[in-house]
Amino acid sequence: MDSVVSDAEAGVASDAEPGVDPLLDDEENLQAWQTDRTRAPIATKIVVAGGFGVGKTTLVTSVSEITPLQTEALMTRASEETDDLTGTPDKLTTTVAMDFGRITLDDDLVLYLFGTPGQQRFWFMWDDLVRGAIGAVVLADTRRLSDCFPALDYFESCGLPYVVAVNHFDGSEVFEPEDVREALTVPPHIPVMIMDARRRISVVETLLALVGHALEVSPE
């Protein structure tokens, strides 16, 4: 047994580059706060909410620097009467618990993203998902604007800072942010933006807008 262990260790040592820890397999992707123990990151929690099929899972997936945690389940005929697929006819799965991802901004600012399930039958989980969050991104689809009203009402009632991000789908009509604000009766101080959940830079801009808005509303 000792010889087997020694041979294995020798094999690892021979394959590793000099001065490189073989256990750090992907060191070039590590963040500064992961390699310097003296730099404690500022960790914040952000919630991504909105109606069914609006792009919450896509947003978390496109921006997460780690493999995102997803709780996707296949859709069945049992949900035909409750899940409207008019705008997303090719959708085959749906989130049944949450999505989770992480992104590091400005070296020491780490955002933990929690995507909520969109269907009404899963709303009972929202209270747990938003606990400790600094703010929320409410995704909207201009083809189904009414679907985001429950999320807007929820965050207004609980006092959590939020921004409205219109996820522009291919083939859908493009509207100006102020037109969306008027349609949703969003207060003037709430940021409203047009974005694409598939594009990392677009998502990052949305998250930065939320962080800035949260700091303005709750600077402490």
mmCIF file of N, CA, C and O in Angstrom, residues 37-126:
data_model
loop_
_atom_site.group_PDB
_atom_site.id
_atom_site.type_symbol
_atom_site.label_atom_id
_atom_site.label_comp_id
_atom_site.label_asym_id
_atom_site.label_seq_id
_atom_site.Cartn_x
_atom_site.Cartn_y
_atom_site.Cartn_z
ATOM 1 N N ARG A 37 -5.234 35.952 2.089
ATOM 2 C CA ARG A 37 -6.093 35.731 3.262
ATOM 3 C C ARG A 37 -6.331 37.002 4.061
ATOM 4 O O ARG A 37 -7.200 37.043 4.926
ATOM 5 N N THR A 38 -5.537 38.048 3.838
ATOM 6 C CA THR A 38 -5.707 39.295 4.585
ATOM 7 C C THR A 38 -6.785 40.182 3.977
ATOM 8 O O THR A 38 -7.149 41.201 4.560
ATOM 9 N N ARG A 39 -7.279 39.831 2.808
ATOM 10 C CA ARG A 39 -8.273 40.649 2.124
ATOM 11 C C ARG A 39 -9.643 39.998 2.245
ATOM 12 O O ARG A 39 -9.981 39.091 1.498
ATOM 13 N N ALA A 40 -10.404 40.456 3.214
ATOM 14 C CA ALA A 40 -11.748 39.912 3.409
ATOM 15 C C ALA A 40 -12.700 40.608 2.442
ATOM 16 O O ALA A 40 -12.810 41.840 2.451
ATOM 17 N N PRO A 41 -13.395 39.866 1.587
ATOM 18 C CA PRO A 41 -14.289 40.497 0.608
ATOM 19 C C PRO A 41 -15.574 40.989 1.248
ATOM 20 O O PRO A 41 -15.990 40.517 2.309
ATOM 21 N N ILE A 42 -16.173 41.979 0.611
ATOM 22 C CA ILE A 42 -17.502 42.427 1.009
ATOM 23 C C ILE A 42 -18.499 41.569 0.253
ATOM 24 O O ILE A 42 -18.601 41.651 -0.973
ATOM 25 N N ALA A 43 -19.192 40.706 0.963
ATOM 26 C CA ALA A 43 -20.135 39.777 0.345
ATOM 27 C C ALA A 43 -21.551 40.332 0.440
ATOM 28 O O ALA A 43 -21.995 40.743 1.520
ATOM 29 N N THR A 44 -22.238 40.379 -0.665
ATOM 30 C CA THR A 44 -23.608 40.879 -0.697
ATOM 31 C C THR A 44 -24.508 39.892 -1.429
ATOM 32 O O THR A 44 -24.055 39.142 -2.285
ATOM 33 N N LYS A 45 -25.766 39.923 -1.072
ATOM 34 C CA LYS A 45 -26.749 39.017 -1.650
ATOM 35 C C LYS A 45 -27.736 39.802 -2.500
ATOM 36 O O LYS A 45 -28.255 40.841 -2.069
ATOM 37 N N ILE A 46 -27.980 39.330 -3.704
ATOM 38 C CA ILE A 46 -28.916 39.969 -4.621
ATOM 39 C C ILE A 46 -29.929 38.938 -5.109
ATOM 40 O O ILE A 46 -29.562 37.795 -5.414
ATOM 41 N N VAL A 47 -31.168 39.340 -5.183
ATOM 42 C CA VAL A 47 -32.247 38.466 -5.638
ATOM 43 C C VAL A 47 -32.640 38.847 -7.063
ATOM 44 O O VAL A 47 -32.714 40.034 -7.401
ATOM 45 N N VAL A 48 -32.851 37.849 -7.895
ATOM 46 C CA VAL A 48 -33.326 38.062 -9.259
ATOM 47 C C VAL A 48 -34.729 37.477 -9.352
ATOM 48 O O VAL A 48 -34.921 36.272 -9.176
ATOM 49 N N ALA A 49 -35.706 38.340 -9.589
ATOM 50 C CA ALA A 49 -37.102 37.905 -9.570
ATOM 51 C C ALA A 49 -37.802 38.337 -10.849
ATOM 52 O O ALA A 49 -37.261 39.048 -11.682
ATOM 53 N N GLY A 50 -39.043 37.887 -10.980
ATOM 54 C CA GLY A 50 -39.838 38.218 -12.161
ATOM 55 C C GLY A 50 -40.797 37.099 -12.491
ATOM 56 O O GLY A 50 -40.885 36.098 -11.772
ATOM 57 N N GLY A 51 -41.504 37.258 -13.580
ATOM 58 C CA GLY A 51 -42.504 36.274 -13.970
ATOM 59 C C GLY A 51 -41.901 35.009 -14.547
ATOM 60 O O GLY A 51 -40.682 34.866 -14.688
ATOM 61 N N PHE A 52 -42.770 34.102 -14.917
ATOM 62 C CA PHE A 52 -42.386 32.812 -15.474
ATOM 63 C C PHE A 52 -41.740 32.992 -16.845
ATOM 64 O O PHE A 52 -42.247 33.725 -17.704
ATOM 65 N N GLY A 53 -40.579 32.359 -17.063
ATOM 66 C CA GLY A 53 -39.926 32.373 -18.365
ATOM 67 C C GLY A 53 -39.376 33.708 -18.795
ATOM 68 O O GLY A 53 -39.205 33.959 -19.989
ATOM 69 N N VAL A 54 -39.055 34.598 -17.842
ATOM 70 C CA VAL A 54 -38.596 35.937 -18.200
ATOM 71 C C VAL A 54 -37.083 36.014 -18.363
ATOM 72 O O VAL A 54 -36.570 37.012 -18.852
ATOM 73 N N GLY A 55 -36.351 34.965 -17.940
ATOM 74 C CA GLY A 55 -34.907 34.956 -18.141
ATOM 75 C C GLY A 55 -34.066 34.988 -16.887
ATOM 76 O O GLY A 55 -32.870 35.300 -16.943
ATOM 77 N N LYS A 56 -34.637 34.643 -15.745
ATOM 78 C CA LYS A 56 -33.893 34.694 -14.486
ATOM 79 C C LYS A 56 -32.732 33.695 -14.482
ATOM 80 O O LYS A 56 -31.611 34.018 -14.092
ATOM 81 N N THR A 57 -32.996 32.461 -14.889
ATOM 82 C CA THR A 57 -31.949 31.439 -14.936
ATOM 83 C C THR A 57 -30.868 31.827 -15.934
ATOM 84 O O THR A 57 -29.663 31.650 -15.675
ATOM 85 N N THR A 58 -31.268 32.374 -17.064
ATOM 86 C CA THR A 58 -30.303 32.808 -18.078
ATOM 87 C C THR A 58 -29.400 33.902 -17.536
ATOM 88 O O THR A 58 -28.180 33.901 -17.762
ATOM 89 N N LEU A 59 -29.964 34.844 -16.796
ATOM 90 C CA LEU A 59 -29.175 35.940 -16.224
ATOM 91 C C LEU A 59 -28.117 35.409 -15.272
ATOM 92 O O LEU A 59 -26.938 35.771 -15.369
ATOM 93 N N VAL A 60 -28.525 34.556 -14.342
ATOM 94 C CA VAL A 60 -27.580 34.023 -13.360
ATOM 95 C C VAL A 60 -26.494 33.201 -14.051
ATOM 96 O O VAL A 60 -25.304 33.314 -13.736
ATOM 97 N N THR A 61 -26.879 32.406 -15.033
ATOM 98 C CA THR A 61 -25.935 31.545 -15.732
ATOM 99 C C THR A 61 -24.914 32.345 -16.534
ATOM 100 O O THR A 61 -23.725 32.035 -16.554
ATOM 101 N N SER A 62 -25.367 33.403 -17.199
ATOM 102 C CA SER A 62 -24.489 34.160 -18.090
ATOM 103 C C SER A 62 -23.431 34.955 -17.349
ATOM 104 O O SER A 62 -22.386 35.275 -17.920
ATOM 105 N N VAL A 63 -23.679 35.276 -16.081
ATOM 106 C CA VAL A 63 -22.751 36.148 -15.364
ATOM 107 C C VAL A 63 -21.969 35.444 -14.267
ATOM 108 O O VAL A 63 -20.966 35.963 -13.776
ATOM 109 N N SER A 64 -22.376 34.260 -13.863
ATOM 110 C CA SER A 64 -21.747 33.588 -12.726
ATOM 111 C C SER A 64 -20.338 33.121 -13.079
ATOM 112 O O SER A 64 -20.102 32.522 -14.127
ATOM 113 N N GLU A 65 -19.392 33.382 -12.173
ATOM 114 C CA GLU A 65 -18.011 32.951 -12.372
ATOM 115 C C GLU A 65 -17.779 31.531 -11.864
ATOM 116 O O GLU A 65 -16.698 30.977 -12.037
ATOM 117 N N ILE A 66 -18.777 30.965 -11.244
ATOM 118 C CA ILE A 66 -18.738 29.562 -10.830
ATOM 119 C C ILE A 66 -19.843 28.820 -11.569
ATOM 120 O O ILE A 66 -20.729 29.439 -12.159
ATOM 121 N N THR A 67 -19.763 27.508 -11.553
ATOM 122 C CA THR A 67 -20.850 26.733 -12.158
ATOM 123 C C THR A 67 -22.118 26.977 -11.359
ATOM 124 O O THR A 67 -22.170 26.677 -10.165
ATOM 125 N N PRO A 68 -23.138 27.570 -11.968
ATOM 126 C CA PRO A 68 -24.329 27.942 -11.199
ATOM 127 C C PRO A 68 -25.110 26.725 -10.718
ATOM 128 O O PRO A 68 -25.151 25.690 -11.385
ATOM 129 N N LEU A 69 -25.700 26.890 -9.556
ATOM 130 C CA LEU A 69 -26.612 25.875 -9.032
ATOM 131 C C LEU A 69 -27.983 26.134 -9.625
ATOM 132 O O LEU A 69 -28.507 27.246 -9.544
ATOM 133 N N GLN A 70 -28.559 25.122 -10.239
ATOM 134 C CA GLN A 70 -29.876 25.252 -10.844
ATOM 135 C C GLN A 70 -30.792 24.143 -10.357
ATOM 136 O O GLN A 70 -30.339 23.028 -10.100
ATOM 137 N N THR A 71 -32.057 24.471 -10.211
ATOM 138 C CA THR A 71 -33.049 23.479 -9.802
ATOM 139 C C THR A 71 -34.115 23.403 -10.888
ATOM 140 O O THR A 71 -35.290 23.673 -10.651
ATOM 141 N N GLU A 72 -33.678 23.028 -12.079
ATOM 142 C CA GLU A 72 -34.572 22.951 -13.218
ATOM 143 C C GLU A 72 -35.288 21.598 -13.255
ATOM 144 O O GLU A 72 -34.681 20.555 -13.019
ATOM 145 N N ALA A 73 -36.565 21.631 -13.541
ATOM 146 C CA ALA A 73 -37.359 20.404 -13.679
ATOM 147 C C ALA A 73 -38.097 20.444 -15.011
ATOM 148 O O ALA A 73 -38.484 21.511 -15.499
ATOM 149 N N LEU A 74 -38.260 19.280 -15.600
ATOM 150 C CA LEU A 74 -38.986 19.197 -16.866
ATOM 151 C C LEU A 74 -40.442 19.596 -16.676
ATOM 152 O O LEU A 74 -41.084 19.237 -15.684
ATOM 153 N N MET A 75 -40.961 20.352 -17.634
ATOM 154 C CA MET A 75 -42.355 20.748 -17.587
ATOM 155 C C MET A 75 -43.223 19.618 -18.142
ATOM 156 O O MET A 75 -42.842 18.952 -19.111
ATOM 157 N N THR A 76 -44.369 19.422 -17.527
ATOM 158 C CA THR A 76 -45.276 18.355 -17.936
ATOM 159 C C THR A 76 -46.642 18.946 -18.286
ATOM 160 O O THR A 76 -46.891 20.151 -18.118
ATOM 161 N N ARG A 77 -47.526 18.100 -18.737
ATOM 162 C CA ARG A 77 -48.875 18.547 -19.091
ATOM 163 C C ARG A 77 -49.657 19.039 -17.883
ATOM 164 O O ARG A 77 -50.641 19.760 -18.033
ATOM 165 N N ALA A 78 -49.207 18.672 -16.694
ATOM 166 C CA ALA A 78 -49.926 19.086 -15.487
ATOM 167 C C ALA A 78 -49.908 20.603 -15.308
ATOM 168 O O ALA A 78 -50.764 21.165 -14.625
ATOM 169 N N SER A 79 -48.936 21.279 -15.934
ATOM 170 C CA SER A 79 -48.833 22.733 -15.763
ATOM 171 C C SER A 79 -49.375 23.508 -16.951
ATOM 172 O O SER A 79 -49.223 24.735 -17.015
ATOM 173 N N GLU A 80 -50.007 22.833 -17.886
ATOM 174 C CA GLU A 80 -50.470 23.497 -19.100
ATOM 175 C C GLU A 80 -51.446 24.631 -18.815
ATOM 176 O O GLU A 80 -51.436 25.658 -19.507
ATOM 177 N N GLU A 81 -52.281 24.481 -17.805
ATOM 178 C CA GLU A 81 -53.312 25.472 -17.531
ATOM 179 C C GLU A 81 -52.793 26.635 -16.692
ATOM 180 O O GLU A 81 -53.473 27.654 -16.557
ATOM 181 N N THR A 82 -51.596 26.500 -16.110
ATOM 182 C CA THR A 82 -51.075 27.550 -15.243
ATOM 183 C C THR A 82 -49.835 28.236 -15.792
ATOM 184 O O THR A 82 -49.571 29.391 -15.460
ATOM 185 N N ASP A 83 -49.037 27.560 -16.614
ATOM 186 C CA ASP A 83 -47.805 28.138 -17.152
ATOM 187 C C ASP A 83 -48.025 28.554 -18.609
ATOM 188 O O ASP A 83 -48.187 27.711 -19.491
ATOM 189 N N ASP A 84 -48.028 29.864 -18.829
ATOM 190 C CA ASP A 84 -48.283 30.402 -20.160
ATOM 191 C C ASP A 84 -46.995 30.376 -20.985
ATOM 192 O O ASP A 84 -46.027 31.076 -20.684
ATOM 193 N N LEU A 85 -46.975 29.586 -22.048
ATOM 194 C CA LEU A 85 -45.799 29.463 -22.904
ATOM 195 C C LEU A 85 -45.938 30.266 -24.198
ATOM 196 O O LEU A 85 -45.184 30.040 -25.150
ATOM 197 N N THR A 86 -46.850 31.206 -24.223
ATOM 198 C CA THR A 86 -47.089 31.979 -25.443
ATOM 199 C C THR A 86 -45.815 32.676 -25.919
ATOM 200 O O THR A 86 -45.473 32.652 -27.099
ATOM 201 N N GLY A 87 -45.096 33.295 -24.987
ATOM 202 C CA GLY A 87 -43.895 34.017 -25.360
ATOM 203 C C GLY A 87 -42.662 33.157 -25.456
ATOM 204 O O GLY A 87 -41.658 33.559 -26.055
ATOM 205 N N THR A 88 -42.700 31.975 -24.848
ATOM 206 C CA THR A 88 -41.528 31.084 -24.835
ATOM 207 C C THR A 88 -41.964 29.665 -25.191
ATOM 208 O O THR A 88 -41.922 28.752 -24.349
ATOM 209 N N PRO A 89 -42.374 29.423 -26.426
ATOM 210 C CA PRO A 89 -42.912 28.113 -26.805
ATOM 211 C C PRO A 89 -41.898 26.977 -26.742
ATOM 212 O O PRO A 89 -42.286 25.814 -26.656
ATOM 213 N N ASP A 90 -40.600 27.293 -26.788
ATOM 214 C CA ASP A 90 -39.563 26.256 -26.772
ATOM 215 C C ASP A 90 -39.072 25.922 -25.367
ATOM 216 O O ASP A 90 -38.154 25.113 -25.208
ATOM 217 N N LYS A 91 -39.648 26.536 -24.355
ATOM 218 C CA LYS A 91 -39.210 26.306 -22.984
ATOM 219 C C LYS A 91 -39.633 24.917 -22.524
ATOM 220 O O LYS A 91 -40.819 24.570 -22.569
ATOM 221 N N LEU A 92 -38.672 24.108 -22.071
ATOM 222 C CA LEU A 92 -38.939 22.733 -21.671
ATOM 223 C C LEU A 92 -38.781 22.499 -20.168
ATOM 224 O O LEU A 92 -39.284 21.513 -19.638
ATOM 225 N N THR A 93 -38.051 23.399 -19.481
ATOM 226 C CA THR A 93 -37.824 23.225 -18.043
ATOM 227 C C THR A 93 -38.208 24.499 -17.309
ATOM 228 O O THR A 93 -38.369 25.560 -17.905
ATOM 229 N N THR A 94 -38.319 24.393 -15.996
ATOM 230 C CA THR A 94 -38.647 25.541 -15.166
ATOM 231 C C THR A 94 -37.967 25.407 -13.815
ATOM 232 O O THR A 94 -37.718 24.288 -13.338
ATOM 233 N N THR A 95 -37.653 26.535 -13.191
ATOM 234 C CA THR A 95 -37.015 26.546 -11.880
ATOM 235 C C THR A 95 -38.054 26.227 -10.807
ATOM 236 O O THR A 95 -39.107 26.873 -10.741
ATOM 237 N N VAL A 96 -37.741 25.267 -9.949
ATOM 238 C CA VAL A 96 -38.692 24.856 -8.921
ATOM 239 C C VAL A 96 -38.226 25.220 -7.516
ATOM 240 O O VAL A 96 -38.955 24.996 -6.544
ATOM 241 N N ALA A 97 -37.033 25.755 -7.370
ATOM 242 C CA ALA A 97 -36.558 26.182 -6.058
ATOM 243 C C ALA A 97 -35.809 27.501 -6.176
ATOM 244 O O ALA A 97 -36.287 28.541 -5.744
ATOM 245 N N MET A 98 -34.621 27.474 -6.789
ATOM 246 C CA MET A 98 -33.861 28.703 -6.967
ATOM 247 C C MET A 98 -32.704 28.459 -7.919
ATOM 248 O O MET A 98 -32.368 27.315 -8.241
ATOM 249 N N ASP A 99 -32.112 29.561 -8.385
ATOM 250 C CA ASP A 99 -30.835 29.538 -9.092
ATOM 251 C C ASP A 99 -29.822 30.226 -8.190
ATOM 252 O O ASP A 99 -30.172 31.147 -7.436
ATOM 253 N N PHE A 100 -28.566 29.812 -8.276
ATOM 254 C CA PHE A 100 -27.539 30.431 -7.439
ATOM 255 C C PHE A 100 -26.256 30.590 -8.235
ATOM 256 O O PHE A 100 -25.822 29.664 -8.936
ATOM 257 N N GLY A 101 -25.661 31.775 -8.148
ATOM 258 C CA GLY A 101 -24.395 32.034 -8.813
ATOM 259 C C GLY A 101 -23.600 33.057 -8.037
ATOM 260 O O GLY A 101 -24.078 33.642 -7.044
ATOM 261 N N ARG A 102 -22.362 33.299 -8.491
ATOM 262 C CA ARG A 102 -21.489 34.263 -7.803
ATOM 263 C C ARG A 102 -20.686 35.047 -8.828
ATOM 264 O O ARG A 102 -20.238 34.499 -9.836
ATOM 265 N N ILE A 103 -20.517 36.330 -8.562
ATOM 266 C CA ILE A 103 -19.694 37.170 -9.412
ATOM 267 C C ILE A 103 -18.912 38.139 -8.532
ATOM 268 O O ILE A 103 -19.451 38.693 -7.572
ATOM 269 N N THR A 104 -17.625 38.325 -8.835
ATOM 270 C CA THR A 104 -16.771 39.254 -8.101
ATOM 271 C C THR A 104 -16.650 40.542 -8.897
ATOM 272 O O THR A 104 -16.264 40.533 -10.064
ATOM 273 N N LEU A 105 -16.986 41.657 -8.254
ATOM 274 C CA LEU A 105 -16.876 42.980 -8.874
ATOM 275 C C LEU A 105 -15.861 43.811 -8.102
ATOM 276 O O LEU A 105 -15.814 43.771 -6.870
ATOM 277 N N ASP A 106 -15.054 44.557 -8.815
ATOM 278 C CA ASP A 106 -14.106 45.485 -8.179
ATOM 279 C C ASP A 106 -13.212 44.770 -7.167
ATOM 280 O O ASP A 106 -13.007 45.247 -6.052
ATOM 281 N N ASP A 107 -12.692 43.610 -7.528
ATOM 282 C CA ASP A 107 -11.753 42.824 -6.722
ATOM 283 C C ASP A 107 -12.350 42.270 -5.431
ATOM 284 O O ASP A 107 -12.362 41.067 -5.219
ATOM 285 N N ASP A 108 -12.823 43.160 -4.553
ATOM 286 C CA ASP A 108 -13.223 42.711 -3.218
ATOM 287 C C ASP A 108 -14.723 42.764 -2.972
ATOM 288 O O ASP A 108 -15.168 42.545 -1.847
ATOM 289 N N LEU A 109 -15.516 43.048 -3.995
ATOM 290 C CA LEU A 109 -16.972 43.057 -3.837
ATOM 291 C C LEU A 109 -17.536 41.810 -4.509
ATOM 292 O O LEU A 109 -17.438 41.648 -5.722
ATOM 293 N N VAL A 110 -18.103 40.937 -3.697
ATOM 294 C CA VAL A 110 -18.624 39.664 -4.193
ATOM 295 C C VAL A 110 -20.147 39.683 -4.116
ATOM 296 O O VAL A 110 -20.712 39.963 -3.056
ATOM 297 N N LEU A 111 -20.790 39.406 -5.245
ATOM 298 C CA LEU A 111 -22.245 39.350 -5.283
ATOM 299 C C LEU A 111 -22.695 37.901 -5.388
ATOM 300 O O LEU A 111 -22.240 37.162 -6.268
ATOM 301 N N TYR A 112 -23.571 37.500 -4.488
ATOM 302 C CA TYR A 112 -24.179 36.170 -4.540
ATOM 303 C C TYR A 112 -25.597 36.343 -5.090
ATOM 304 O O TYR A 112 -26.409 37.068 -4.515
ATOM 305 N N LEU A 113 -25.860 35.697 -6.201
ATOM 306 C CA LEU A 113 -27.125 35.866 -6.904
ATOM 307 C C LEU A 113 -28.072 34.719 -6.609
ATOM 308 O O LEU A 113 -27.701 33.545 -6.749
ATOM 309 N N PHE A 114 -29.297 35.050 -6.254
ATOM 310 C CA PHE A 114 -30.333 34.052 -5.969
ATOM 311 C C PHE A 114 -31.517 34.327 -6.893
ATOM 312 O O PHE A 114 -32.176 35.369 -6.774
ATOM 313 N N GLY A 115 -31.770 33.425 -7.832
ATOM 314 C CA GLY A 115 -32.909 33.554 -8.715
ATOM 315 C C GLY A 115 -34.131 32.876 -8.134
ATOM 316 O O GLY A 115 -34.073 31.718 -7.711
ATOM 317 N N THR A 116 -35.252 33.581 -8.110
ATOM 318 C CA THR A 116 -36.475 33.030 -7.536
ATOM 319 C C THR A 116 -37.278 32.283 -8.595
ATOM 320 O O THR A 116 -37.185 32.583 -9.788
ATOM 321 N N PRO A 117 -38.076 31.313 -8.197
ATOM 322 C CA PRO A 117 -39.009 30.685 -9.146
ATOM 323 C C PRO A 117 -40.121 31.672 -9.487
ATOM 324 O O PRO A 117 -40.526 32.475 -8.653
ATOM 325 N N GLY A 118 -40.621 31.614 -10.721
ATOM 326 C CA GLY A 118 -41.582 32.613 -11.161
ATOM 327 C C GLY A 118 -43.041 32.282 -10.945
ATOM 328 O O GLY A 118 -43.863 33.177 -10.812
ATOM 329 N N GLN A 119 -43.370 30.990 -10.900
ATOM 330 C CA GLN A 119 -44.784 30.623 -10.814
ATOM 331 C C GLN A 119 -45.367 30.905 -9.432
ATOM 332 O O GLN A 119 -44.691 30.798 -8.420
ATOM 333 N N GLN A 120 -46.639 31.218 -9.413
ATOM 334 C CA GLN A 120 -47.306 31.585 -8.168
ATOM 335 C C GLN A 120 -47.233 30.468 -7.126
ATOM 336 O O GLN A 120 -47.133 30.741 -5.933
ATOM 337 N N ARG A 121 -47.264 29.208 -7.565
ATOM 338 C CA ARG A 121 -47.261 28.097 -6.609
ATOM 339 C C ARG A 121 -45.952 27.991 -5.844
ATOM 340 O O ARG A 121 -45.863 27.247 -4.863
ATOM 341 N N PHE A 122 -44.894 28.731 -6.284
ATOM 342 C CA PHE A 122 -43.608 28.696 -5.593
ATOM 343 C C PHE A 122 -43.314 29.990 -4.837
ATOM 344 O O PHE A 122 -42.224 30.141 -4.279
ATOM 345 N N TRP A 123 -44.256 30.913 -4.801
ATOM 346 C CA TRP A 123 -43.999 32.195 -4.157
ATOM 347 C C TRP A 123 -43.749 32.062 -2.657
ATOM 348 O O TRP A 123 -43.139 32.952 -2.058
ATOM 349 N N PHE A 124 -44.194 30.982 -2.055
ATOM 350 C CA PHE A 124 -44.004 30.834 -0.606
ATOM 351 C C PHE A 124 -42.520 30.794 -0.228
ATOM 352 O O PHE A 124 -42.159 31.020 0.927
ATOM 353 N N MET A 125 -41.631 30.541 -1.192
ATOM 354 C CA MET A 125 -40.197 30.486 -0.915
ATOM 355 C C MET A 125 -39.526 31.845 -0.957
ATOM 356 O O MET A 125 -38.378 31.992 -0.537
ATOM 357 N N TRP A 126 -40.214 32.852 -1.453
ATOM 358 C CA TRP A 126 -39.586 34.152 -1.639
ATOM 359 C C TRP A 126 -39.105 34.762 -0.324
ATOM 360 O O TRP A 126 -38.033 35.365 -0.276
#
